[in-house]
Short mmCIF file of C-alpha atoms and ligand atoms in Angstrom, two decimals:
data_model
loop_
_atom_site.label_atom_id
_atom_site.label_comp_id
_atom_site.label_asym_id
_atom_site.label_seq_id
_atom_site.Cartn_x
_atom_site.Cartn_y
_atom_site.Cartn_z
CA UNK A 215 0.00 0.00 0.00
CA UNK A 216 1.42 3.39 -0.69
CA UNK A 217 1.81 5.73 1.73
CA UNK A 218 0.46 9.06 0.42
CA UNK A 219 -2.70 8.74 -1.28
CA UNK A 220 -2.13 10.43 -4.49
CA UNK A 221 -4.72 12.71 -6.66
CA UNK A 222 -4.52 10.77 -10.25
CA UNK A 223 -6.50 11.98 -13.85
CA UNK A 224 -7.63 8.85 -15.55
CA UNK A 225 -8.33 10.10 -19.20
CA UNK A 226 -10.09 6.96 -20.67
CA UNK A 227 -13.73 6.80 -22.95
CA UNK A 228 -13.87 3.12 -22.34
CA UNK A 229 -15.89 2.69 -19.19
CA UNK A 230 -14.72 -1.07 -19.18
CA UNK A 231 -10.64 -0.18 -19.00
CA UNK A 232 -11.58 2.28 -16.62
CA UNK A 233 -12.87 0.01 -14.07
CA UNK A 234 -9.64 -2.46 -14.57
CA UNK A 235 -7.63 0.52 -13.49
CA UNK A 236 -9.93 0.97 -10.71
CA UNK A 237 -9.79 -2.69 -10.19
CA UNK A 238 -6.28 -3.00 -9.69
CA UNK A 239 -5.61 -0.26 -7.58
CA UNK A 240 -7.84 -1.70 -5.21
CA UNK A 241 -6.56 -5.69 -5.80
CA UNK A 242 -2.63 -3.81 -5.28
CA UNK A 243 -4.39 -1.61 -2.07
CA UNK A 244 -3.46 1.95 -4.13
CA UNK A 245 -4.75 4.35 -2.17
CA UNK A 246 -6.01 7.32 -4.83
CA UNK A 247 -8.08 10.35 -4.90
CA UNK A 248 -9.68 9.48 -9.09
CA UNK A 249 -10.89 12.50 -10.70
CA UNK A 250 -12.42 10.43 -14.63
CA UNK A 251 -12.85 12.38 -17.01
CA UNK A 252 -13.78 10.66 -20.65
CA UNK A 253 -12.00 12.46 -23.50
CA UNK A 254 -9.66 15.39 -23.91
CA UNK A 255 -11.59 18.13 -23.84
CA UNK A 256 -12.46 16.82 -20.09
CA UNK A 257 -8.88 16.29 -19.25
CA UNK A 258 -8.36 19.67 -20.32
CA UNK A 259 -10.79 21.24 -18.67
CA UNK A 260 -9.75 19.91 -15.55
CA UNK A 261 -5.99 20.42 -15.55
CA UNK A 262 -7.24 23.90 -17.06
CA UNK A 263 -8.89 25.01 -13.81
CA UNK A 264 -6.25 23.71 -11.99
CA UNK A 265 -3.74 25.99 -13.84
CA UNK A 266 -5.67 29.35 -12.98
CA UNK A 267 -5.55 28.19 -9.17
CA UNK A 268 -2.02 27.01 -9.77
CA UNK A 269 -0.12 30.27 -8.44
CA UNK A 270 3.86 30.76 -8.93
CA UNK A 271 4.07 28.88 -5.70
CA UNK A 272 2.87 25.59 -7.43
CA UNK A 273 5.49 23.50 -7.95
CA UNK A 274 6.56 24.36 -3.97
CA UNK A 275 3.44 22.68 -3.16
CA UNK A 276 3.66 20.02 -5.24
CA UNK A 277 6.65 19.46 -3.70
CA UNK A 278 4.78 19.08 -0.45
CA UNK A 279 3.45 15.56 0.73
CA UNK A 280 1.16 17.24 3.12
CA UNK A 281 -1.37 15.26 1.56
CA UNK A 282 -0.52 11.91 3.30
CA UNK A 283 -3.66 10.43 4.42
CA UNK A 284 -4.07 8.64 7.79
CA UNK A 285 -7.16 7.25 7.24
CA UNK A 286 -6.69 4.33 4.69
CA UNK A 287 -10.45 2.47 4.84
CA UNK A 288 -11.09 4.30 1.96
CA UNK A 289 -8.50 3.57 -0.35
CA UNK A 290 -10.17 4.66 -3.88
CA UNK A 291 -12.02 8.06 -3.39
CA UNK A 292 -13.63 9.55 -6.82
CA UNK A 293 -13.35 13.06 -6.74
CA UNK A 294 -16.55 15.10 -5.97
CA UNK A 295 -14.14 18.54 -6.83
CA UNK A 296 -12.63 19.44 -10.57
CA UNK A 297 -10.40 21.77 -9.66
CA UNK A 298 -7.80 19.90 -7.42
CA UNK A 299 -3.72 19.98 -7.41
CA UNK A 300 -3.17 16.39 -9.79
CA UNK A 301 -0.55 14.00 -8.59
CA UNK A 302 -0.40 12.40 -12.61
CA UNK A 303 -2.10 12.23 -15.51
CA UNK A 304 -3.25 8.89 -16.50
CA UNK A 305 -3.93 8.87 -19.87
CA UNK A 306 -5.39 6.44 -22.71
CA UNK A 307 -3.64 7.02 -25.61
CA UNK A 308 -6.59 7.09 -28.20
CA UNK A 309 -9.31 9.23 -27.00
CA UNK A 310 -12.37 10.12 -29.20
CA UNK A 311 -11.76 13.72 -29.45
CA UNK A 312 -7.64 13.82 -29.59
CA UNK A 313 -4.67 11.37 -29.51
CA UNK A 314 -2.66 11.03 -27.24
CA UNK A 315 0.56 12.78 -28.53
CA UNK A 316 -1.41 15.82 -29.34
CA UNK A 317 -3.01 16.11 -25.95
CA UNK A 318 -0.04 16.03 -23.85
CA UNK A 319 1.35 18.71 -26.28
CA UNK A 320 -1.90 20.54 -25.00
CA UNK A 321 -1.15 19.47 -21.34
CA UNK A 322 2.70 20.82 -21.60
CA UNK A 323 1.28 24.00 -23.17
CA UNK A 324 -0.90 25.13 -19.65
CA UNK A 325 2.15 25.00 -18.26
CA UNK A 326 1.32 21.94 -15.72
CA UNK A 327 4.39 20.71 -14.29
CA UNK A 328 2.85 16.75 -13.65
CA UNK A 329 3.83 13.34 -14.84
CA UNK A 330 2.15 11.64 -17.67
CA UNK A 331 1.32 8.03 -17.77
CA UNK A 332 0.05 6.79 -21.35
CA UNK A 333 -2.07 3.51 -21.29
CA UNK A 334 -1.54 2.27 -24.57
CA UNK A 335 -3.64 -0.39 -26.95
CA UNK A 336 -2.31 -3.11 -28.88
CA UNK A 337 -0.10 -2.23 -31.79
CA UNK A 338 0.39 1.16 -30.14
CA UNK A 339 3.91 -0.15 -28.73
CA UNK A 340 6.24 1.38 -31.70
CA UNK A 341 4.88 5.22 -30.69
CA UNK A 342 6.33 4.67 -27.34
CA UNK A 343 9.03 6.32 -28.16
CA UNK A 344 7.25 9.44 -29.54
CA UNK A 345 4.99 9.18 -26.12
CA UNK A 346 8.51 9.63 -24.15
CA UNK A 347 9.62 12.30 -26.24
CA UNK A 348 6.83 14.21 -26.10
CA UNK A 349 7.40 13.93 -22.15
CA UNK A 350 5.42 11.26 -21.17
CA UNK A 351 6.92 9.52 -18.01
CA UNK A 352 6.33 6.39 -18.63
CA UNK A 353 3.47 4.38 -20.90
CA UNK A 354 1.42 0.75 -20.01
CA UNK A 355 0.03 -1.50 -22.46
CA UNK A 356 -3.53 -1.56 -21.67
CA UNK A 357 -3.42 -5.11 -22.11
CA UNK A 358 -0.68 -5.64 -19.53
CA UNK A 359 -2.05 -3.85 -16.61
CA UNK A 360 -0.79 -5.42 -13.14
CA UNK A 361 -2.17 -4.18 -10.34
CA UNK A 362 1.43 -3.91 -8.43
CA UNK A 363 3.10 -2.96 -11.56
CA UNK A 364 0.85 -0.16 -12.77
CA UNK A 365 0.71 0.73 -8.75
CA UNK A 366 4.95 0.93 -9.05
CA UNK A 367 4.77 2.79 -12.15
CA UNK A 368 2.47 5.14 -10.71
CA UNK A 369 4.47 5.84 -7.41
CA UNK A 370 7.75 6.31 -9.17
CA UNK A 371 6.98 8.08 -11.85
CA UNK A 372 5.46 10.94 -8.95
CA UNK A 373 8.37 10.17 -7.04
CA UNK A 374 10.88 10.75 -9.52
CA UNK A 375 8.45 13.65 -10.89
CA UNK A 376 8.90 15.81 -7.31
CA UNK A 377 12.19 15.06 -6.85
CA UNK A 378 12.99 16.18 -10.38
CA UNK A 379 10.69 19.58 -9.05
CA UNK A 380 12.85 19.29 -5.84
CA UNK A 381 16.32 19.73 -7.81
CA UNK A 382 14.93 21.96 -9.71
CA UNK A 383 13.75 23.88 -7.00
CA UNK A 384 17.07 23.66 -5.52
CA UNK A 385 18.89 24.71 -8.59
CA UNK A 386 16.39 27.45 -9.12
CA UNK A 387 17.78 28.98 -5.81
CA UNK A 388 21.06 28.44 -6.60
CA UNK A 389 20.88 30.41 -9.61
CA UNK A 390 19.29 33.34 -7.70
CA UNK A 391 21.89 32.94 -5.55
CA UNK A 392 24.32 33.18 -7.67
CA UNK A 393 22.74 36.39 -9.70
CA UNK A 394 22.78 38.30 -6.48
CA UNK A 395 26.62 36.91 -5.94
CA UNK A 396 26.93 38.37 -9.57
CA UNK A 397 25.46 41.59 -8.69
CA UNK A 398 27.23 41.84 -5.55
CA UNK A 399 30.42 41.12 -7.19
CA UNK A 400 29.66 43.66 -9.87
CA UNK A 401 28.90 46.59 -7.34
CA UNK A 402 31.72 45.68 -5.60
CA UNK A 403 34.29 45.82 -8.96
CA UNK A 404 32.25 49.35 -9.05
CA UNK A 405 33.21 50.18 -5.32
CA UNK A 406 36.88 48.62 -6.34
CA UNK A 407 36.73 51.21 -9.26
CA UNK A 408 35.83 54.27 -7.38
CA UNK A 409 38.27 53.22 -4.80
CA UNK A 410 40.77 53.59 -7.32
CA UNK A 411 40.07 56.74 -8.49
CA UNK A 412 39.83 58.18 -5.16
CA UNK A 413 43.75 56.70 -4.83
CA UNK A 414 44.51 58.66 -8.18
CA UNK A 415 42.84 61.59 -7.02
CA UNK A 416 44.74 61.32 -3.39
CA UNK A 417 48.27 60.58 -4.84
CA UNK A 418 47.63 63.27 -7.01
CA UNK A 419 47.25 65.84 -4.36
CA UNK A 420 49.94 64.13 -2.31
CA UNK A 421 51.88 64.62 -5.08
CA UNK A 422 50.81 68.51 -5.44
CA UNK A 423 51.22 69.14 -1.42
CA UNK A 424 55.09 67.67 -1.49
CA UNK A 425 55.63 69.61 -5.03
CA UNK A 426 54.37 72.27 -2.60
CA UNK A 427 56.26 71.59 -0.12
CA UNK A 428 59.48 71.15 -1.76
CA UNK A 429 58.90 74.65 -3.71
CA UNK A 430 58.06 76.85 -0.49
CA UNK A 431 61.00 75.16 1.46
CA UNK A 432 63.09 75.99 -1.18
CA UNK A 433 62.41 79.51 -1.76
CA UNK A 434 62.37 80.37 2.04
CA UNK A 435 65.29 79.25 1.84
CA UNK A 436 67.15 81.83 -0.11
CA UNK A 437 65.99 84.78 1.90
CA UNK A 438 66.73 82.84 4.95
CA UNK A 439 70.05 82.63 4.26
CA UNK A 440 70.67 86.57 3.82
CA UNK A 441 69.22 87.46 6.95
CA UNK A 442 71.58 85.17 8.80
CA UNK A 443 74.67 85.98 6.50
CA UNK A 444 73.62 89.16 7.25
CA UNK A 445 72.99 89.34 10.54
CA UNK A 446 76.39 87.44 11.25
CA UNK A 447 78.30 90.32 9.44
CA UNK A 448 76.70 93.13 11.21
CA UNK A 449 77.75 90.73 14.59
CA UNK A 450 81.34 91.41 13.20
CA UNK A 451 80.54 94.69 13.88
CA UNK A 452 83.42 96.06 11.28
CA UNK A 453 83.67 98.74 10.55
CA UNK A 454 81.79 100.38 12.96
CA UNK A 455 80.89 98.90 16.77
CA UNK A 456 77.51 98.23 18.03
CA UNK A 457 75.77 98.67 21.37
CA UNK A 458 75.18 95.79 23.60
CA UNK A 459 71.73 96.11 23.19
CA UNK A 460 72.16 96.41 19.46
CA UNK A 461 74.10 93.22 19.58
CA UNK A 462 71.64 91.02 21.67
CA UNK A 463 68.89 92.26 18.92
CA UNK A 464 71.02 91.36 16.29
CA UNK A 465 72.04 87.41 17.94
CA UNK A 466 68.07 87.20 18.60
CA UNK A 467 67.77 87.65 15.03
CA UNK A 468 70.74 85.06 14.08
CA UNK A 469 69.32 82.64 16.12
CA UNK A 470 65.68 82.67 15.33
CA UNK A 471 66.83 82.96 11.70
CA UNK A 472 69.20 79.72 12.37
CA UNK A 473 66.00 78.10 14.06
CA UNK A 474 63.70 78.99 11.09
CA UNK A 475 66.19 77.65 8.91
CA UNK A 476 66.56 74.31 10.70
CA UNK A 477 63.07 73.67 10.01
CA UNK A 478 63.05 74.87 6.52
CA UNK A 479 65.64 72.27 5.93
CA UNK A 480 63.70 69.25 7.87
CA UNK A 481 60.56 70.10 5.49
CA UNK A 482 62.75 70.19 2.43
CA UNK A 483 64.01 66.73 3.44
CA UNK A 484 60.83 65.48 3.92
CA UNK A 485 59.36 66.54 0.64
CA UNK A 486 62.30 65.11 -1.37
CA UNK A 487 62.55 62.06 0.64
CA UNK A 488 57.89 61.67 -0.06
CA UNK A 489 58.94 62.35 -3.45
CA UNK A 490 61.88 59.27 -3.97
CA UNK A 491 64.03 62.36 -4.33
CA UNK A 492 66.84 61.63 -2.23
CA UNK A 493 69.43 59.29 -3.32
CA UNK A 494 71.82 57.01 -0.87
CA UNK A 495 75.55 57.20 -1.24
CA UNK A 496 77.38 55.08 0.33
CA UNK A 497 81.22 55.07 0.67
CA UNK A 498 83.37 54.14 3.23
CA UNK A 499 83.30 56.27 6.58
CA UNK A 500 84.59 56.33 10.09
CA UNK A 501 82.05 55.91 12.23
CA UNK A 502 84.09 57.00 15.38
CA UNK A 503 85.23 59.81 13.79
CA UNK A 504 81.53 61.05 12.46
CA UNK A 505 79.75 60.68 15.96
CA UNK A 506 82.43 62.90 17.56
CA UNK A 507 82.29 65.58 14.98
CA UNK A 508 79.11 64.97 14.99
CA UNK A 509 78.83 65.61 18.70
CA UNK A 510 80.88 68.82 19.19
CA UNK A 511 78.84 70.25 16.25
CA UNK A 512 75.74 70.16 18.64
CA UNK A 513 78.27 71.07 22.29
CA UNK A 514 77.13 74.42 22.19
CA UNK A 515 73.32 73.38 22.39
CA UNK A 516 74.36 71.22 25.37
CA UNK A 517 76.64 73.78 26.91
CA UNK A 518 73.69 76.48 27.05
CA UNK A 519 71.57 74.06 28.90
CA UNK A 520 74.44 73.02 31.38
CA UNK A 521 73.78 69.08 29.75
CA UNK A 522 76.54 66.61 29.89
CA UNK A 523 77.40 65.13 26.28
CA UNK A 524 80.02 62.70 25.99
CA UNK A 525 80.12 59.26 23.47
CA UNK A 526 81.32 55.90 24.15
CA UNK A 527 82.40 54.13 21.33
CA UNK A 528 82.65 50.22 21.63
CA UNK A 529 83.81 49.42 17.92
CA UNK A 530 85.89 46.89 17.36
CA UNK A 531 86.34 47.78 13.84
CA UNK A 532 85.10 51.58 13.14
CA UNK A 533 84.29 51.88 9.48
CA UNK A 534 81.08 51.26 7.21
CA UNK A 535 80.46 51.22 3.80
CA UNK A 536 77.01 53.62 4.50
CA UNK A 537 75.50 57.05 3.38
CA UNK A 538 77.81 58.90 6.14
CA UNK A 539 75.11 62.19 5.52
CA UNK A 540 72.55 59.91 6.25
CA UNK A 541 74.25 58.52 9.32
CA UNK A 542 74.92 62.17 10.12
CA UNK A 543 71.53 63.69 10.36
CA UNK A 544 69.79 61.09 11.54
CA UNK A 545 72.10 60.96 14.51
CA UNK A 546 71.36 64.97 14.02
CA UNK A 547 67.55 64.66 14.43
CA UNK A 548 68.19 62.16 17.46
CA UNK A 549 70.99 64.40 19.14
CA UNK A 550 68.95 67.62 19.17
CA UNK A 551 65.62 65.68 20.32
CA UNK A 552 67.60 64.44 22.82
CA UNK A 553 68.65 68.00 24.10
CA UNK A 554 65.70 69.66 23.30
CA UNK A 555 63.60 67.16 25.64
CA UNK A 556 66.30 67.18 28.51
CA UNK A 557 66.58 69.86 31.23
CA UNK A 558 69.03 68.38 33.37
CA UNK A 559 71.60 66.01 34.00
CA UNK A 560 72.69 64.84 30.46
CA UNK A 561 73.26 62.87 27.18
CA UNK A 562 75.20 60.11 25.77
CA UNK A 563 75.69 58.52 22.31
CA UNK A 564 77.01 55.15 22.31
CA UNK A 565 78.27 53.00 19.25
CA UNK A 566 78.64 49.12 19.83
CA UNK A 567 78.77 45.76 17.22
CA UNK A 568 74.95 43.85 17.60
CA UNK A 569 77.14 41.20 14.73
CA UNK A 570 79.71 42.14 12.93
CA UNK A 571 77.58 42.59 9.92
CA UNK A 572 75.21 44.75 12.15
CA UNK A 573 76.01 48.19 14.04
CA UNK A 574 74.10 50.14 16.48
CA UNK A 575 74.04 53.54 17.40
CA UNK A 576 72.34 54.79 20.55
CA UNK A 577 70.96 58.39 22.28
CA UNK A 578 70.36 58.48 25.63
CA UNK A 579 68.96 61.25 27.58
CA UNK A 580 67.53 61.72 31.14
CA UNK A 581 65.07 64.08 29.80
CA UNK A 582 61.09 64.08 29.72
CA UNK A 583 60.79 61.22 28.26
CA UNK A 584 57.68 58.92 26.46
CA UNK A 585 54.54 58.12 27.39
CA UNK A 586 54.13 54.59 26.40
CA UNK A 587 50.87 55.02 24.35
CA UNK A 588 53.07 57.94 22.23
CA UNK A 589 56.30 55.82 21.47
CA UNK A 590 54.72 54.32 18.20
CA UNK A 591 52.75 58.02 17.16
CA UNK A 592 56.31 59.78 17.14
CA UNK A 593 57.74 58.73 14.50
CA UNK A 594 54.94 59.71 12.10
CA UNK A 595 55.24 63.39 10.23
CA UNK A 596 54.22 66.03 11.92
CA UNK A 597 53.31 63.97 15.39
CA UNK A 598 54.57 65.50 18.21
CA UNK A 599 54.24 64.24 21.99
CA UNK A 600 52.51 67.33 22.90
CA UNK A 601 50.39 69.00 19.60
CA UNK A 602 48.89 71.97 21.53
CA UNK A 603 50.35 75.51 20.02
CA UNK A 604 51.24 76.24 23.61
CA UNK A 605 53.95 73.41 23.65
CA UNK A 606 57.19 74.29 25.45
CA UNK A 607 59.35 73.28 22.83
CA UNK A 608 59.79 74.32 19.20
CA UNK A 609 59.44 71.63 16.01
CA UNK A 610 57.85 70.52 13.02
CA UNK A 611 57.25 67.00 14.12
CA UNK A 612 59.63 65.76 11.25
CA UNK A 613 62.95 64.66 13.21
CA UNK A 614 61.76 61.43 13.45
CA UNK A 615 59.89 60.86 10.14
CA UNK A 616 62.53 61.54 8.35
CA UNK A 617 64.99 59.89 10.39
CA UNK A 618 63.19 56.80 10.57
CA UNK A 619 63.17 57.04 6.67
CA UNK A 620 66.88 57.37 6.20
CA UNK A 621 67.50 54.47 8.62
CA UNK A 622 65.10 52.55 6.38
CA UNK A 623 66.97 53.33 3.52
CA UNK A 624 69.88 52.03 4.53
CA UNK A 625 68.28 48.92 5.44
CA UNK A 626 68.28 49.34 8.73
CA UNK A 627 65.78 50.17 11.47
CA UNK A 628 65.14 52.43 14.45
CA UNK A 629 63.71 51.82 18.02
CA UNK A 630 62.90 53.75 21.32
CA UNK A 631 62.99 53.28 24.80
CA UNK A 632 61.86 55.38 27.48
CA UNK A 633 59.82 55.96 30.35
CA UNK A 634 57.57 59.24 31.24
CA UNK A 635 60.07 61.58 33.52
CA UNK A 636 62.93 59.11 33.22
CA UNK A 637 64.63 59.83 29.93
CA UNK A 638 64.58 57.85 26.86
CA UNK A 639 67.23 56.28 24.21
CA UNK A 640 66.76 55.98 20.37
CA UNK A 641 68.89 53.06 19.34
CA UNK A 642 69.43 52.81 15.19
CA UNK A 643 70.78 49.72 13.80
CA UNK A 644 72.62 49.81 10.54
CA UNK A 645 74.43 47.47 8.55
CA UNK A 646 77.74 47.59 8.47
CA UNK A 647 77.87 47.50 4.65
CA UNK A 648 75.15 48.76 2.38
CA UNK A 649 73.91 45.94 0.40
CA UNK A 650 72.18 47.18 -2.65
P1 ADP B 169 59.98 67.62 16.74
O1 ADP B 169 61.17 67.36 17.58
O2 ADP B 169 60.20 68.61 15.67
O3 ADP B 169 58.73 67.84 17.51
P2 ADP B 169 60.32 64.84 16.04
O4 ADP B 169 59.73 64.04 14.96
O5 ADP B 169 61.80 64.91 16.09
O6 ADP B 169 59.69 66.27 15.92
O7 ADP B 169 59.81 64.29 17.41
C1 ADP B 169 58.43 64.01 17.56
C2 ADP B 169 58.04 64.06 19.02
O8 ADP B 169 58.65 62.98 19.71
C3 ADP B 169 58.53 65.28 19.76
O9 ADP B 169 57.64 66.36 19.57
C4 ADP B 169 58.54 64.78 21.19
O10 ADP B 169 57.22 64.81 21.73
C5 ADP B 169 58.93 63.33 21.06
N1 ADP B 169 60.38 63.14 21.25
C6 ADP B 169 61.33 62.90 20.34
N2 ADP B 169 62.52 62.73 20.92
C7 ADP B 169 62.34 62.84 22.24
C8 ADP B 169 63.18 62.73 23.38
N3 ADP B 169 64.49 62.49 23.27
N4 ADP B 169 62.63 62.90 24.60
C9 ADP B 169 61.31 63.14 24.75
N5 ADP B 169 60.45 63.24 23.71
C10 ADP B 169 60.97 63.10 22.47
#
């Protein structure tokens, strides 16, 4: 006995092969809901009302086997209804009206999506094929009717029927799914796009601001340079002799000038180095020798603040193949920081072989120092530990930028330690020979 009690169409204008079907669904316990209709108008009529109620949520519920019946006394119920949801079509292949091929043609055409049996006579065996082709799922000889077998044929064929609906249900989804993937991925190559062009328009003003940049450092520059060239000659006082008070105005001026033009210089650096502008050199140096020139270039800084400044040099062999101007201002940058930050006590610069491929240079100071959260802000342009405009000491926030960039350049890197009101230490580490 089958399970679900299935709706079935028999289409059959013999009363007498009508009843055998009957007959052996009852001898093979089929339970059925038979709706018999008598020619193909019938049939059509039928399936057509069932189209108009069919809405696009049809084949779901076809799907559905809500229609299992739990009450089995009454296996073969004749339909008192036209209009309900068929399970299959069973249909005699010569009808009075139509035959068979043309009818399921007519069937296809209301857009039903249900199997077709077609109960054929004798002799009809060699259209079989056309029956299949013209989407029949399966055909009986009339004269072979079984009650088990046409009860099999009947259950597969609307077994393999809804699962055929069920793939296609499933595929139907997946190809929804995968236009909205489709769309997706199109609005995000258009996202992707726009993206871009933002990135051209950016690097494009990037590229403006460091042109910028580079032009307005450069022309402050030259004016710049007169005031303190002349400034220093009037501090010659020749030919004639100045007041004191003349002279302090005239050192105010030097120095601020010098000041100005220390920062005029970091921001040309900076542009050139944004711009790929500045070119490495190396050559053989003395490291030894560089730090200590290097250091009583910047004595006078310490001396005004009362600061101790003194190197110790732990080389065992003292030259490099680096960019010694690199080396220079970097250790520059780090020097004056170092001063700047540090009101008393002192600092040192210390030189010492990490491997002897690797060399490290190091600034200590008992200064200010860090604030933890601040050590890894520092070293990007224009980021200074304190940003208000009230800050104590002067800066463009580049020192670090652009030393970090030189020690990159040669390959190397830079690092900081230091604690809030204990003093910090920039270490650099270099290789010892610049490996292109
Ligand atoms: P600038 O010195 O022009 O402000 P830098 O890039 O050289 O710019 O330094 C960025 C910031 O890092 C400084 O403003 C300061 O807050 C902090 N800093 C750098 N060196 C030291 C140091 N030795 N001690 C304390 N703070 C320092």
């Amino acid at each position: 006995m089958n399970e679900e009690q299935y709706s079935i169409l028999l289409v059959d204008d013999d009363e007498v092969d009508r009843l055998t079907v009957k007959r052996a669904f009852k001898k093979a316990n089929f339970s059925a809901i038979l709706t018999e209709v008598q020619n193909g108008q019938e049939a059509l009529a039928n399936l057509a009302s069932k189209a108009q109620d069919c809405d696009s949520n049809c084949a779901e519920k076809e799907i559905d086997n809500s229609k299992t019946n739990g009450d089995k006394s009454n296996l073969l119920q004749v339909a008192t209804t036209t209009n309900q949801d068929f399970d299959l079509v069973l249909l005699d292949y010569r009808l009075p009206d139509i035959n068979g091929l043309n009818l399921i043609a007519e069937i296809k055409a209301l857009n039903l999506d249900l199997p077709i049996i077609v109960l054929t006579g004798q002799g009809d065996e060699e259209i079989a094929v056309e029956i299949m082709k013209a989407g029949a799922a399966d055909y009986i000889s009339k004269g072979k009717i079984e009650p088990e077998s046409l009860a099999k044929a009947i259950t597969s064929a609307i077994r393999i029927h809804k699962a055929e609906q069920a793939v296609e249900a499933v595929n139907e989804r997946l190809r929804a799914g995968n236009e909205l993937l489709l769309l997706k991925n199109q609005e995000l190559e258009k996202q992707k796009q726009q993206i871009k062009l933002q990135n051209i328009k950016l690097q494009e003003s990037y590229n403006l601001k460091s042109e910028f940049l580079a032009t307005m450092s450069h022309e402050l520059r030259t004016p710049m340079n007169a005031i303190m060239g002349f400034s220093q000659l009037l501090l010659r006082q020749y030919p004639d002799p100045l007041s004191e008070q003349q002279q302090n105005l005239i050192q105010r001026i030097f120095n601020n000038g010098k000041n100005l033009l220390d920062m005029i210089n970091e921001m040309l650096d900076f542009s050139k180095i944004e711009a790929g502008k500045l070119d490495l050199n190396p050559q053989k140096l003395d490291l030894n020798f560089l730090i200590k020139l290097t250091v009583e270039e910047l004595r006078s800084l310490a001396l005004q603040k009362n600061l101790s400044l003194v190197t110790d040099i732990q080389l065992e062999d003292s030259f490099l193949v680096q960019d010694s101007n690199f080396i220079k201002r970097t250790l520059i940058n780090l020097l004056s920081n170092a001063l700047k930050f540090t009101e008393s006590g002192g600092v040192i610069v210390r030189a010492w072989e990490i491997e002897d491929t690797t060399i490290a240079i190091a600034v200590t100071d008992t200064g200010i120092g860090i604030a933890s959260e601040d050590q890894n802000k520092i070293f990007q342009a224009f980021r200074q530990g304190d940003q208000t405009f009230t800050r104590e000491h002067a800066g463009t926030g580049l020192g670090l930028a652009i030393s970090e960039s030189l020690v990159k350049m040669m390959k190397g890197k830079i690092l900081v330690n230091s604690e809030l009101g204990e003093g910090s230490t920039f270490i650099v580490e270099i290789p010892r020979k610049y490996d292109a």
